Structure formats: C-alpha cells, structure tokens
Amino acid sequence: MSESQPKSADDLFHFLDELGIEHKTKRHQPVFTVAESVALRDEIPGGHTKNLFVKDKKDNYFLLTVEEHATVDLKTIHQVIGAASKVSFGKPEKLMEYLGVIPGAVTAFGAINDTGGNVKVILDEELMKFDIVNCHPLSNDATTSIASSDLLRFMEATGHEPLVLKVTA
C-alpha cells in the first residue's frame, strides 16, 4: 500500500487492536447525513457524531467532531478553535488528501490518514461526556463504537493532540 492511499476500515481496526482499544462495529446502509442515521440509534448506544471539516483563510484545517444534534456557529467558532479567520468548509479534494474520506463519510477516525499533521482535531466537550462515542470507520456504511477516553488515545497515537473544547451552542 502506498503512503498516499487512504487506509481502509480493516487498517483502522488493526490499528485499534494494536493499541488495545476495544471497538465494536455495526454495518448498515450508507448514510450521508445525521438525519439519515437517526434510525440506527436504538441499535447503537452512545454519543453519535457530526463532523465538520473546515479551514481558515491561511489554509489551516480543522476537524470538528461534535454530538450529532449540536449546533456549531460557523461565524464565531474560529475564536474558540484558534483559527486565523472565520472558517469555511474545506474542499472535498483536501478532505480526501488529508483525512482519506469523502463528504458524507467524515469521521474522527480520518486522523489515521493525516500522517502529515495537516488537520487540527477539535472534540466537543459535550460529546466527550458520553462513555461511548460512535464514528464511521472511514466509510459511511458502518458505525464503530469506542470509549470516549479511547478516542483520545487513538488521536494521540495518530500524532494528533486533540483539543477538547466547548464548540457548540
């Protein structure tokens, strides 16, 4: 596998296993929005995520991982996350280049593909209050559950120092 090829779900699961992180994955029909994924709530307990891939005017990229029903004020979030300016959504090409995923499959687990440290990871403190956090395993046809404390360990193992901040209204 070349370094430029994004890692697969199996690569992710192997990485989690190597770290001793317990994980459970449920396969389902592809979901592209939070609204489409609501039907899975009874089957998958824990906090479910919404992910925003944004950038500032200096091309600093951020991944905001928040609880699925949270509201993020894109007009003011730059002040909270330390961006150089107001943020806008990152282009799909950069999303694939940095996190190895397509729009609709954005996930905190994408940090495994950001070997260059191009993306600053922000985890919402409200999401991190859940014992279990649910994220797509690099594709939107499954949901992987891990402990919130293990999500922090995963981020650190990928070379990211996640910031846990109150980013939601």
mmCIF file of C-alpha atoms in Angstrom:
data_model
loop_
_atom_site.group_PDB
_atom_site.id
_atom_site.type_symbol
_atom_site.label_atom_id
_atom_site.label_comp_id
_atom_site.label_asym_id
_atom_site.label_seq_id
_atom_site.Cartn_x
_atom_site.Cartn_y
_atom_site.Cartn_z
ATOM 1 C CA MET A 1 0.000 0.000 0.000
ATOM 2 C CA SER A 2 1.419 3.378 -0.934
ATOM 3 C CA GLU A 3 1.572 6.150 1.637
ATOM 4 C CA SER A 4 -0.801 8.254 -0.445
ATOM 5 C CA GLN A 5 -3.525 5.605 -0.471
ATOM 6 C CA PRO A 6 -6.023 6.132 2.353
ATOM 7 C CA LYS A 7 -6.273 3.467 4.994
ATOM 8 C CA SER A 8 -9.249 1.121 4.972
ATOM 9 C CA ALA A 9 -11.643 0.183 7.751
ATOM 10 C CA ASP A 10 -9.642 -3.028 8.233
ATOM 11 C CA ASP A 11 -6.450 -0.955 8.621
ATOM 12 C CA LEU A 12 -8.259 1.156 11.223
ATOM 13 C CA PHE A 13 -9.476 -1.903 13.151
ATOM 14 C CA HIS A 14 -5.952 -3.391 13.118
ATOM 15 C CA PHE A 15 -4.564 -0.083 14.448
ATOM 16 C CA LEU A 16 -7.180 -0.009 17.231
ATOM 17 C CA ASP A 17 -6.351 -3.631 18.081
ATOM 18 C CA GLU A 18 -2.628 -2.810 18.257
ATOM 19 C CA LEU A 19 -3.448 -0.019 20.710
ATOM 20 C CA GLY A 20 -5.571 -2.381 22.803
ATOM 21 C CA ILE A 21 -8.664 -0.274 22.123
ATOM 22 C CA GLU A 22 -11.904 -2.205 22.344
ATOM 23 C CA HIS A 23 -14.208 -1.438 19.423
ATOM 24 C CA LYS A 24 -17.475 -2.711 18.032
ATOM 25 C CA THR A 25 -18.726 -2.089 14.502
ATOM 26 C CA LYS A 26 -22.238 -2.310 13.115
ATOM 27 C CA ARG A 27 -22.646 -2.437 9.335
ATOM 28 C CA HIS A 28 -25.650 -0.634 7.807
ATOM 29 C CA GLN A 29 -26.855 1.061 4.646
ATOM 30 C CA PRO A 30 -24.694 4.071 3.689
ATOM 31 C CA VAL A 31 -25.806 7.247 5.475
ATOM 32 C CA PHE A 32 -24.745 10.700 4.330
ATOM 33 C CA THR A 33 -26.392 12.912 6.921
ATOM 34 C CA VAL A 34 -27.234 12.867 10.615
ATOM 35 C CA ALA A 35 -30.921 12.755 9.680
ATOM 36 C CA GLU A 36 -30.407 9.530 7.717
ATOM 37 C CA SER A 37 -28.550 7.906 10.600
ATOM 38 C CA VAL A 38 -31.184 8.550 13.284
ATOM 39 C CA ALA A 39 -32.856 5.193 12.584
ATOM 40 C CA LEU A 40 -29.782 3.443 13.967
ATOM 41 C CA ARG A 41 -29.993 4.983 17.433
ATOM 42 C CA ASP A 42 -31.887 2.114 19.037
ATOM 43 C CA GLU A 43 -29.289 -0.359 17.759
ATOM 44 C CA ILE A 44 -26.159 1.624 18.618
ATOM 45 C CA PRO A 45 -25.948 3.198 22.093
ATOM 46 C CA GLY A 46 -23.691 6.129 22.993
ATOM 47 C CA GLY A 47 -22.918 9.555 21.585
ATOM 48 C CA HIS A 48 -23.223 9.858 17.836
ATOM 49 C CA THR A 49 -21.040 12.290 15.959
ATOM 50 C CA LYS A 50 -21.338 15.049 13.429
ATOM 51 C CA ASN A 51 -18.069 16.076 11.803
ATOM 52 C CA LEU A 52 -17.186 19.363 10.150
ATOM 53 C CA PHE A 53 -14.041 19.724 8.028
ATOM 54 C CA VAL A 54 -13.270 23.432 7.929
ATOM 55 C CA LYS A 55 -10.426 25.775 7.071
ATOM 56 C CA ASP A 56 -9.444 29.354 7.726
ATOM 57 C CA LYS A 57 -8.096 31.917 5.255
ATOM 58 C CA LYS A 58 -4.498 30.831 5.969
ATOM 59 C CA ASP A 59 -5.341 27.268 4.912
ATOM 60 C CA ASN A 60 -5.238 25.897 8.439
ATOM 61 C CA TYR A 61 -7.555 22.885 8.527
ATOM 62 C CA PHE A 62 -9.691 21.721 11.426
ATOM 63 C CA LEU A 63 -11.850 18.681 12.082
ATOM 64 C CA LEU A 64 -14.665 19.493 14.494
ATOM 65 C CA THR A 65 -16.238 16.364 15.978
ATOM 66 C CA VAL A 66 -19.406 17.161 17.915
ATOM 67 C CA GLU A 67 -22.524 15.376 19.163
ATOM 68 C CA GLU A 68 -24.907 14.812 16.250
ATOM 69 C CA HIS A 69 -27.588 17.282 17.414
ATOM 70 C CA ALA A 70 -25.151 20.016 18.384
ATOM 71 C CA THR A 71 -25.234 23.419 16.722
ATOM 72 C CA VAL A 72 -21.919 24.923 15.672
ATOM 73 C CA ASP A 73 -21.883 28.652 14.920
ATOM 74 C CA LEU A 74 -19.554 28.890 11.929
ATOM 75 C CA LYS A 75 -19.492 32.694 12.246
ATOM 76 C CA THR A 76 -17.820 32.600 15.672
ATOM 77 C CA ILE A 77 -16.229 29.154 16.013
ATOM 78 C CA HIS A 78 -12.881 30.479 14.785
ATOM 79 C CA GLN A 79 -12.491 32.348 18.085
ATOM 80 C CA VAL A 80 -12.902 29.128 20.057
ATOM 81 C CA ILE A 81 -10.645 26.873 17.969
ATOM 82 C CA GLY A 82 -7.824 29.344 17.372
ATOM 83 C CA ALA A 83 -8.331 29.808 13.639
ATOM 84 C CA ALA A 84 -6.724 32.793 11.915
ATOM 85 C CA SER A 85 -10.062 33.951 10.473
ATOM 86 C CA LYS A 86 -13.653 32.873 10.090
ATOM 87 C CA VAL A 87 -13.859 29.347 8.744
ATOM 88 C CA SER A 88 -15.446 27.811 5.686
ATOM 89 C CA PHE A 89 -15.859 24.204 4.663
ATOM 90 C CA GLY A 90 -12.768 22.519 3.269
ATOM 91 C CA LYS A 91 -12.856 21.276 -0.307
ATOM 92 C CA PRO A 92 -13.558 17.569 -0.964
ATOM 93 C CA GLU A 93 -10.094 17.189 -2.550
ATOM 94 C CA LYS A 94 -8.401 18.318 0.684
ATOM 95 C CA LEU A 95 -10.739 16.123 2.721
ATOM 96 C CA MET A 96 -9.590 13.103 0.721
ATOM 97 C CA GLU A 97 -5.932 14.198 0.725
ATOM 98 C CA TYR A 98 -5.750 14.807 4.478
ATOM 99 C CA LEU A 99 -8.350 12.511 6.057
ATOM 100 C CA GLY A 100 -8.833 9.906 3.318
ATOM 101 C CA VAL A 101 -12.620 10.178 3.248
ATOM 102 C CA ILE A 102 -15.342 11.597 1.023
ATOM 103 C CA PRO A 103 -18.044 14.110 2.011
ATOM 104 C CA GLY A 104 -20.740 12.220 3.904
ATOM 105 C CA ALA A 105 -18.166 9.919 5.494
ATOM 106 C CA VAL A 106 -16.196 12.483 7.508
ATOM 107 C CA THR A 107 -15.082 10.933 10.774
ATOM 108 C CA ALA A 108 -12.731 11.470 13.674
ATOM 109 C CA PHE A 109 -11.066 8.215 12.603
ATOM 110 C CA GLY A 110 -9.845 10.072 9.497
ATOM 111 C CA ALA A 111 -6.976 11.282 11.674
ATOM 112 C CA ILE A 112 -5.300 7.938 10.921
ATOM 113 C CA ASN A 113 -4.745 9.189 7.344
ATOM 114 C CA ASP A 114 -3.414 12.621 8.358
ATOM 115 C CA THR A 115 0.177 11.492 8.686
ATOM 116 C CA GLY A 116 1.431 14.994 7.882
ATOM 117 C CA GLY A 117 -0.412 16.588 10.787
ATOM 118 C CA ASN A 118 -2.287 18.935 8.456
ATOM 119 C CA VAL A 119 -5.538 18.917 10.443
ATOM 120 C CA LYS A 120 -6.110 20.138 13.990
ATOM 121 C CA VAL A 121 -8.645 17.897 15.734
ATOM 122 C CA ILE A 122 -11.253 19.506 17.964
ATOM 123 C CA LEU A 123 -13.519 17.267 20.070
ATOM 124 C CA ASP A 124 -16.553 18.874 21.631
ATOM 125 C CA GLU A 125 -16.586 18.545 25.414
ATOM 126 C CA GLU A 126 -20.309 17.695 25.384
ATOM 127 C CA LEU A 127 -19.630 14.709 23.106
ATOM 128 C CA MET A 128 -16.769 13.569 25.316
ATOM 129 C CA LYS A 129 -19.146 13.272 28.308
ATOM 130 C CA PHE A 130 -20.560 10.107 26.700
ATOM 131 C CA ASP A 131 -18.903 6.860 27.800
ATOM 132 C CA ILE A 132 -19.130 5.551 24.219
ATOM 133 C CA VAL A 133 -18.586 7.589 21.052
ATOM 134 C CA ASN A 134 -19.725 6.373 17.625
ATOM 135 C CA CYS A 135 -17.930 7.274 14.398
ATOM 136 C CA HIS A 136 -17.838 5.999 10.825
ATOM 137 C CA PRO A 137 -14.852 3.676 10.271
ATOM 138 C CA LEU A 138 -13.618 5.682 7.224
ATOM 139 C CA SER A 139 -16.768 4.907 5.226
ATOM 140 C CA ASN A 140 -20.420 5.696 5.837
ATOM 141 C CA ASP A 141 -21.754 2.138 5.633
ATOM 142 C CA ALA A 142 -20.843 1.227 9.203
ATOM 143 C CA THR A 143 -20.569 2.734 12.674
ATOM 144 C CA THR A 144 -17.746 1.939 15.073
ATOM 145 C CA SER A 145 -18.172 2.415 18.817
ATOM 146 C CA ILE A 146 -15.263 3.066 21.177
ATOM 147 C CA ALA A 147 -14.891 4.550 24.656
ATOM 148 C CA SER A 148 -14.528 8.334 24.640
ATOM 149 C CA SER A 149 -11.256 8.001 26.581
ATOM 150 C CA ASP A 150 -10.009 5.629 23.872
ATOM 151 C CA LEU A 151 -10.862 8.201 21.201
ATOM 152 C CA LEU A 152 -8.345 10.486 22.891
ATOM 153 C CA ARG A 153 -5.753 7.686 22.953
ATOM 154 C CA PHE A 154 -6.419 6.984 19.276
ATOM 155 C CA MET A 155 -5.875 10.645 18.373
ATOM 156 C CA GLU A 156 -2.599 10.792 20.293
ATOM 157 C CA ALA A 157 -1.426 7.557 18.627
ATOM 158 C CA THR A 158 -2.030 9.158 15.207
ATOM 159 C CA GLY A 159 0.189 12.089 16.193
ATOM 160 C CA HIS A 160 -2.673 14.499 16.932
ATOM 161 C CA GLU A 161 -3.159 16.418 20.146
ATOM 162 C CA PRO A 162 -6.919 16.779 20.186
ATOM 163 C CA LEU A 163 -8.368 19.834 21.852
ATOM 164 C CA VAL A 164 -11.477 19.141 23.920
ATOM 165 C CA LEU A 165 -13.383 22.421 23.787
ATOM 166 C CA LYS A 166 -16.921 23.695 24.172
ATOM 167 C CA VAL A 167 -17.596 24.366 20.488
ATOM 168 C CA THR A 168 -21.374 24.031 20.458
ATOM 169 C CA ALA A 169 -24.105 26.479 21.284
#
